[in-house]
Amino acid sequence: MIYIVSGVSRSGKTKVAKELLEQHKLPYLSTDAVMMAFMHGVKEVDLHDKMWPGELAEKLWGFLKHFIVTLIHSEKDYVLEGEAFLPNKIAELLLEYPKDIKVVFMGYDSIDITVKVNDCKNYSTSNHDWLLQEDDAFIETHVRNMVGYSKELKDLCKKYNLPYFDQKDDFLGNIKRVQDFLVNSRCR
C-alpha cells in the first residue's frame, strides 16, 4: 500500500508520517526532500522552495507519478508526505491503482489565524524549521495564504471524492484520526 499524506503547509503531514513510522514501522519519504534535491541537483527543472504548492505539484508530478508506480510494483508499504500532490492527479492514479493507494489531504480552511500561528510554533517537527526563523508577521501571512489554499484543496477533494481532514481545531486529535483512517483500511 502506498499511503499519500498531502495537504497545505503546517497541516500536520509530517507529524502523521512520523507517527506512522514510529507506531506502524511504515517508512516515509517527504516530497520536500525530493523538491530540495531537484532544486539543488537538477537546476533545469527550475524549482524553488517558495513556489506555490500547486505549481510545485505540477512540476514534480511526472517524476512522482512514476515513483509511486515503481513503489506499487515493489509490493512494499510506503508513506509519501508533502504538498506536491494534487487531487486531480491522484484521482487519475487511483483509477489505475485503486487497491494500492490510500490518500488523505489535510488543510485548515476556517481557523483562527492567531491559534494557527501558535500551532506552527508549538508543533514543529524539526529543529531546522524554516518558518520558525521568520517573524510573526511573516508566519501570519503564510498561514493566511494556506487558509486560502485549504479552501481550494477542500473543494477539489470534494470534486474528486477524496478525503479531506480539516485541522482547524484539536490538532493532535486530528493527527490521530488521519493516522487511524489510513491504517484501519489497509488492503494488502
mmCIF file of C-alpha atoms in Angstrom:
data_model
loop_
_atom_site.group_PDB
_atom_site.id
_atom_site.type_symbol
_atom_site.label_atom_id
_atom_site.label_comp_id
_atom_site.label_asym_id
_atom_site.label_seq_id
_atom_site.Cartn_x
_atom_site.Cartn_y
_atom_site.Cartn_z
ATOM 1 C CA MET A 1 0.000 0.000 0.000
ATOM 2 C CA ILE A 2 1.216 3.471 -0.853
ATOM 3 C CA TYR A 3 -0.053 5.997 1.665
ATOM 4 C CA ILE A 4 -0.107 9.573 0.421
ATOM 5 C CA VAL A 5 -0.426 12.268 3.079
ATOM 6 C CA SER A 6 -0.842 15.587 1.358
ATOM 7 C CA GLY A 7 -2.258 18.999 2.033
ATOM 8 C CA VAL A 8 -1.256 22.509 2.869
ATOM 9 C CA SER A 9 1.826 23.677 4.718
ATOM 10 C CA ARG A 10 1.549 23.272 8.502
ATOM 11 C CA SER A 11 -1.427 20.916 8.410
ATOM 12 C CA GLY A 12 0.390 18.048 10.162
ATOM 13 C CA LYS A 13 1.511 15.916 7.217
ATOM 14 C CA THR A 14 4.993 15.252 8.571
ATOM 15 C CA LYS A 15 3.616 14.557 12.042
ATOM 16 C CA VAL A 16 1.282 11.916 10.566
ATOM 17 C CA ALA A 17 4.146 10.355 8.570
ATOM 18 C CA LYS A 18 6.438 10.241 11.618
ATOM 19 C CA GLU A 19 3.676 8.664 13.725
ATOM 20 C CA LEU A 20 3.095 6.016 11.032
ATOM 21 C CA LEU A 21 6.816 5.253 11.061
ATOM 22 C CA GLU A 22 7.028 5.079 14.836
ATOM 23 C CA GLN A 23 3.828 3.159 15.516
ATOM 24 C CA HIS A 24 3.445 1.009 12.396
ATOM 25 C CA LYS A 25 7.005 0.826 11.009
ATOM 26 C CA LEU A 26 5.882 2.365 7.709
ATOM 27 C CA PRO A 27 8.840 4.105 6.053
ATOM 28 C CA TYR A 28 8.168 7.548 4.661
ATOM 29 C CA LEU A 29 9.637 9.989 2.204
ATOM 30 C CA SER A 30 8.951 13.693 2.296
ATOM 31 C CA THR A 31 8.400 15.287 -1.092
ATOM 32 C CA ASP A 32 10.080 18.354 0.425
ATOM 33 C CA ALA A 33 13.319 16.349 0.289
ATOM 34 C CA VAL A 34 12.621 15.412 -3.332
ATOM 35 C CA MET A 35 11.929 19.059 -4.183
ATOM 36 C CA MET A 36 15.148 20.202 -2.493
ATOM 37 C CA ALA A 37 17.147 17.523 -4.349
ATOM 38 C CA PHE A 38 15.727 18.707 -7.684
ATOM 39 C CA MET A 39 16.208 22.357 -6.716
ATOM 40 C CA HIS A 40 19.890 21.920 -5.888
ATOM 41 C CA GLY A 41 20.818 18.977 -8.116
ATOM 42 C CA VAL A 42 18.727 19.302 -11.272
ATOM 43 C CA LYS A 43 18.574 23.037 -11.849
ATOM 44 C CA GLU A 44 16.954 22.743 -15.295
ATOM 45 C CA VAL A 45 13.738 21.631 -13.550
ATOM 46 C CA ASP A 46 13.500 25.202 -12.231
ATOM 47 C CA LEU A 47 12.095 24.576 -8.752
ATOM 48 C CA HIS A 48 12.447 26.749 -5.687
ATOM 49 C CA ASP A 49 11.250 26.381 -2.131
ATOM 50 C CA LYS A 50 8.914 29.399 -2.224
ATOM 51 C CA MET A 51 6.752 28.103 -5.093
ATOM 52 C CA TRP A 52 3.011 27.957 -4.636
ATOM 53 C CA PRO A 53 2.105 24.313 -3.789
ATOM 54 C CA GLY A 54 0.030 23.738 -6.936
ATOM 55 C CA GLU A 55 2.831 24.939 -9.190
ATOM 56 C CA LEU A 56 5.329 22.737 -7.360
ATOM 57 C CA ALA A 57 2.992 19.753 -7.657
ATOM 58 C CA GLU A 58 2.549 20.250 -11.397
ATOM 59 C CA LYS A 59 6.310 20.427 -11.987
ATOM 60 C CA LEU A 60 7.056 17.326 -9.898
ATOM 61 C CA TRP A 61 4.101 15.214 -10.997
ATOM 62 C CA GLY A 62 5.812 13.381 -13.874
ATOM 63 C CA PHE A 63 8.531 12.182 -11.519
ATOM 64 C CA LEU A 64 6.208 11.488 -8.586
ATOM 65 C CA LYS A 65 3.684 9.548 -10.650
ATOM 66 C CA HIS A 66 6.331 7.147 -11.934
ATOM 67 C CA PHE A 67 7.928 6.965 -8.500
ATOM 68 C CA ILE A 68 4.565 5.938 -6.990
ATOM 69 C CA VAL A 69 4.001 3.307 -9.696
ATOM 70 C CA THR A 70 7.503 1.923 -9.075
ATOM 71 C CA LEU A 71 6.770 1.725 -5.342
ATOM 72 C CA ILE A 72 3.463 -0.043 -6.035
ATOM 73 C CA HIS A 73 5.277 -2.670 -8.096
ATOM 74 C CA SER A 74 7.751 -3.230 -5.255
ATOM 75 C CA GLU A 75 4.788 -4.566 -3.216
ATOM 76 C CA LYS A 76 6.029 -2.902 -0.046
ATOM 77 C CA ASP A 77 4.256 -0.319 2.073
ATOM 78 C CA TYR A 78 5.483 3.289 1.931
ATOM 79 C CA VAL A 79 4.246 6.684 3.056
ATOM 80 C CA LEU A 80 4.763 9.690 0.800
ATOM 81 C CA GLU A 81 4.208 13.000 2.528
ATOM 82 C CA GLY A 82 4.142 16.563 1.279
ATOM 83 C CA GLU A 83 2.394 19.326 -0.611
ATOM 84 C CA ALA A 84 3.405 18.065 -4.054
ATOM 85 C CA PHE A 85 0.219 16.139 -4.827
ATOM 86 C CA LEU A 86 -2.907 17.488 -6.492
ATOM 87 C CA PRO A 87 -6.334 15.876 -6.080
ATOM 88 C CA ASN A 88 -6.972 15.642 -9.832
ATOM 89 C CA LYS A 89 -3.660 13.836 -10.436
ATOM 90 C CA ILE A 90 -4.184 11.459 -7.502
ATOM 91 C CA ALA A 91 -7.756 10.748 -8.654
ATOM 92 C CA GLU A 92 -6.428 9.720 -12.081
ATOM 93 C CA LEU A 93 -3.829 7.438 -10.482
ATOM 94 C CA LEU A 94 -6.470 5.892 -8.213
ATOM 95 C CA LEU A 95 -8.425 4.851 -11.305
ATOM 96 C CA GLU A 96 -5.442 2.707 -12.333
ATOM 97 C CA TYR A 97 -4.435 1.517 -8.843
ATOM 98 C CA PRO A 98 -7.498 1.668 -6.578
ATOM 99 C CA LYS A 99 -6.310 -1.097 -4.242
ATOM 100 C CA ASP A 100 -2.724 0.124 -3.971
ATOM 101 C CA ILE A 101 -3.056 3.751 -2.864
ATOM 102 C CA LYS A 102 -4.600 5.287 0.223
ATOM 103 C CA VAL A 103 -4.660 9.080 0.277
ATOM 104 C CA VAL A 104 -5.629 11.894 2.602
ATOM 105 C CA PHE A 105 -5.477 15.636 2.147
ATOM 106 C CA MET A 106 -5.168 17.956 5.123
ATOM 107 C CA GLY A 107 -5.866 21.656 5.495
ATOM 108 C CA TYR A 108 -7.365 24.360 7.681
ATOM 109 C CA ASP A 109 -9.831 26.450 5.743
ATOM 110 C CA SER A 110 -11.563 28.118 8.704
ATOM 111 C CA ILE A 111 -9.095 28.521 11.545
ATOM 112 C CA ASP A 112 -8.351 31.399 13.883
ATOM 113 C CA ILE A 113 -5.117 32.830 12.460
ATOM 114 C CA THR A 114 -3.572 33.512 15.892
ATOM 115 C CA VAL A 115 -4.296 29.951 17.005
ATOM 116 C CA LYS A 116 -2.663 28.553 13.869
ATOM 117 C CA VAL A 117 0.425 30.777 14.231
ATOM 118 C CA ASN A 118 0.813 29.361 17.750
ATOM 119 C CA ASP A 119 0.266 25.813 16.442
ATOM 120 C CA CYS A 120 3.047 26.410 13.916
ATOM 121 C CA LYS A 121 5.375 27.285 16.758
ATOM 122 C CA ASN A 122 4.238 24.537 19.141
ATOM 123 C CA TYR A 123 4.030 21.548 16.782
ATOM 124 C CA SER A 124 7.094 21.941 14.591
ATOM 125 C CA THR A 125 8.639 18.589 13.670
ATOM 126 C CA SER A 126 12.159 19.884 13.028
ATOM 127 C CA ASN A 127 14.883 21.798 14.785
ATOM 128 C CA HIS A 128 15.674 23.372 11.392
ATOM 129 C CA ASP A 129 12.154 24.623 10.644
ATOM 130 C CA TRP A 130 12.449 27.367 8.006
ATOM 131 C CA LEU A 131 9.194 29.045 9.003
ATOM 132 C CA LEU A 132 10.191 29.483 12.635
ATOM 133 C CA GLN A 133 13.184 31.506 11.518
ATOM 134 C CA GLU A 134 10.725 34.169 10.319
ATOM 135 C CA ASP A 135 8.928 36.823 12.384
ATOM 136 C CA ASP A 136 5.290 36.555 13.475
ATOM 137 C CA ALA A 137 4.061 38.835 10.672
ATOM 138 C CA PHE A 138 5.600 36.530 8.040
ATOM 139 C CA ILE A 139 4.176 33.426 9.745
ATOM 140 C CA GLU A 140 0.735 35.068 9.869
ATOM 141 C CA THR A 141 0.880 35.882 6.145
ATOM 142 C CA HIS A 142 1.932 32.309 5.401
ATOM 143 C CA VAL A 143 -0.987 30.949 7.430
ATOM 144 C CA ARG A 144 -3.447 33.287 5.673
ATOM 145 C CA ASN A 145 -2.149 32.057 2.297
ATOM 146 C CA MET A 146 -2.569 28.453 3.401
ATOM 147 C CA VAL A 147 -6.137 29.122 4.598
ATOM 148 C CA GLY A 148 -6.907 30.269 1.048
ATOM 149 C CA TYR A 149 -5.185 27.250 -0.449
ATOM 150 C CA SER A 150 -7.030 24.972 2.013
ATOM 151 C CA LYS A 151 -10.353 26.237 0.647
ATOM 152 C CA GLU A 152 -9.270 25.375 -2.899
ATOM 153 C CA LEU A 153 -7.962 21.979 -1.802
ATOM 154 C CA LYS A 154 -11.147 21.162 0.112
ATOM 155 C CA ASP A 155 -13.253 21.977 -2.974
ATOM 156 C CA LEU A 156 -11.027 19.829 -5.197
ATOM 157 C CA CYS A 157 -11.193 16.925 -2.742
ATOM 158 C CA LYS A 158 -14.967 17.166 -2.781
ATOM 159 C CA LYS A 159 -14.997 17.280 -6.603
ATOM 160 C CA TYR A 160 -12.789 14.158 -6.866
ATOM 161 C CA ASN A 161 -14.332 12.366 -3.859
ATOM 162 C CA LEU A 162 -11.081 12.303 -1.896
ATOM 163 C CA PRO A 163 -10.786 12.508 1.896
ATOM 164 C CA TYR A 164 -10.046 15.951 3.317
ATOM 165 C CA PHE A 165 -9.292 16.411 7.020
ATOM 166 C CA ASP A 166 -9.810 19.881 8.451
ATOM 167 C CA GLN A 167 -7.151 20.725 11.028
ATOM 168 C CA LYS A 168 -8.926 23.815 12.369
ATOM 169 C CA ASP A 169 -9.058 22.504 15.943
ATOM 170 C CA ASP A 170 -7.752 19.645 18.098
ATOM 171 C CA PHE A 171 -4.527 19.397 16.104
ATOM 172 C CA LEU A 172 -3.171 16.284 17.833
ATOM 173 C CA GLY A 173 -6.583 14.579 17.885
ATOM 174 C CA ASN A 174 -6.903 15.134 14.149
ATOM 175 C CA ILE A 175 -3.414 13.728 13.572
ATOM 176 C CA LYS A 176 -4.580 10.557 15.310
ATOM 177 C CA ARG A 177 -7.803 10.461 13.253
ATOM 178 C CA VAL A 178 -5.846 10.781 9.986
ATOM 179 C CA GLN A 179 -3.470 8.034 11.061
ATOM 180 C CA ASP A 180 -6.371 5.756 12.066
ATOM 181 C CA PHE A 181 -8.120 6.411 8.754
ATOM 182 C CA LEU A 182 -5.019 5.364 6.841
ATOM 183 C CA VAL A 183 -4.057 2.217 8.732
ATOM 184 C CA ASN A 184 -7.503 0.858 9.560
ATOM 185 C CA SER A 185 -8.311 0.253 5.928
ATOM 186 C CA ARG A 186 -5.099 -1.365 4.685
ATOM 187 C CA CYS A 187 -5.674 -3.551 1.632
ATOM 188 C CA ARG A 188 -2.500 -5.642 1.498
#
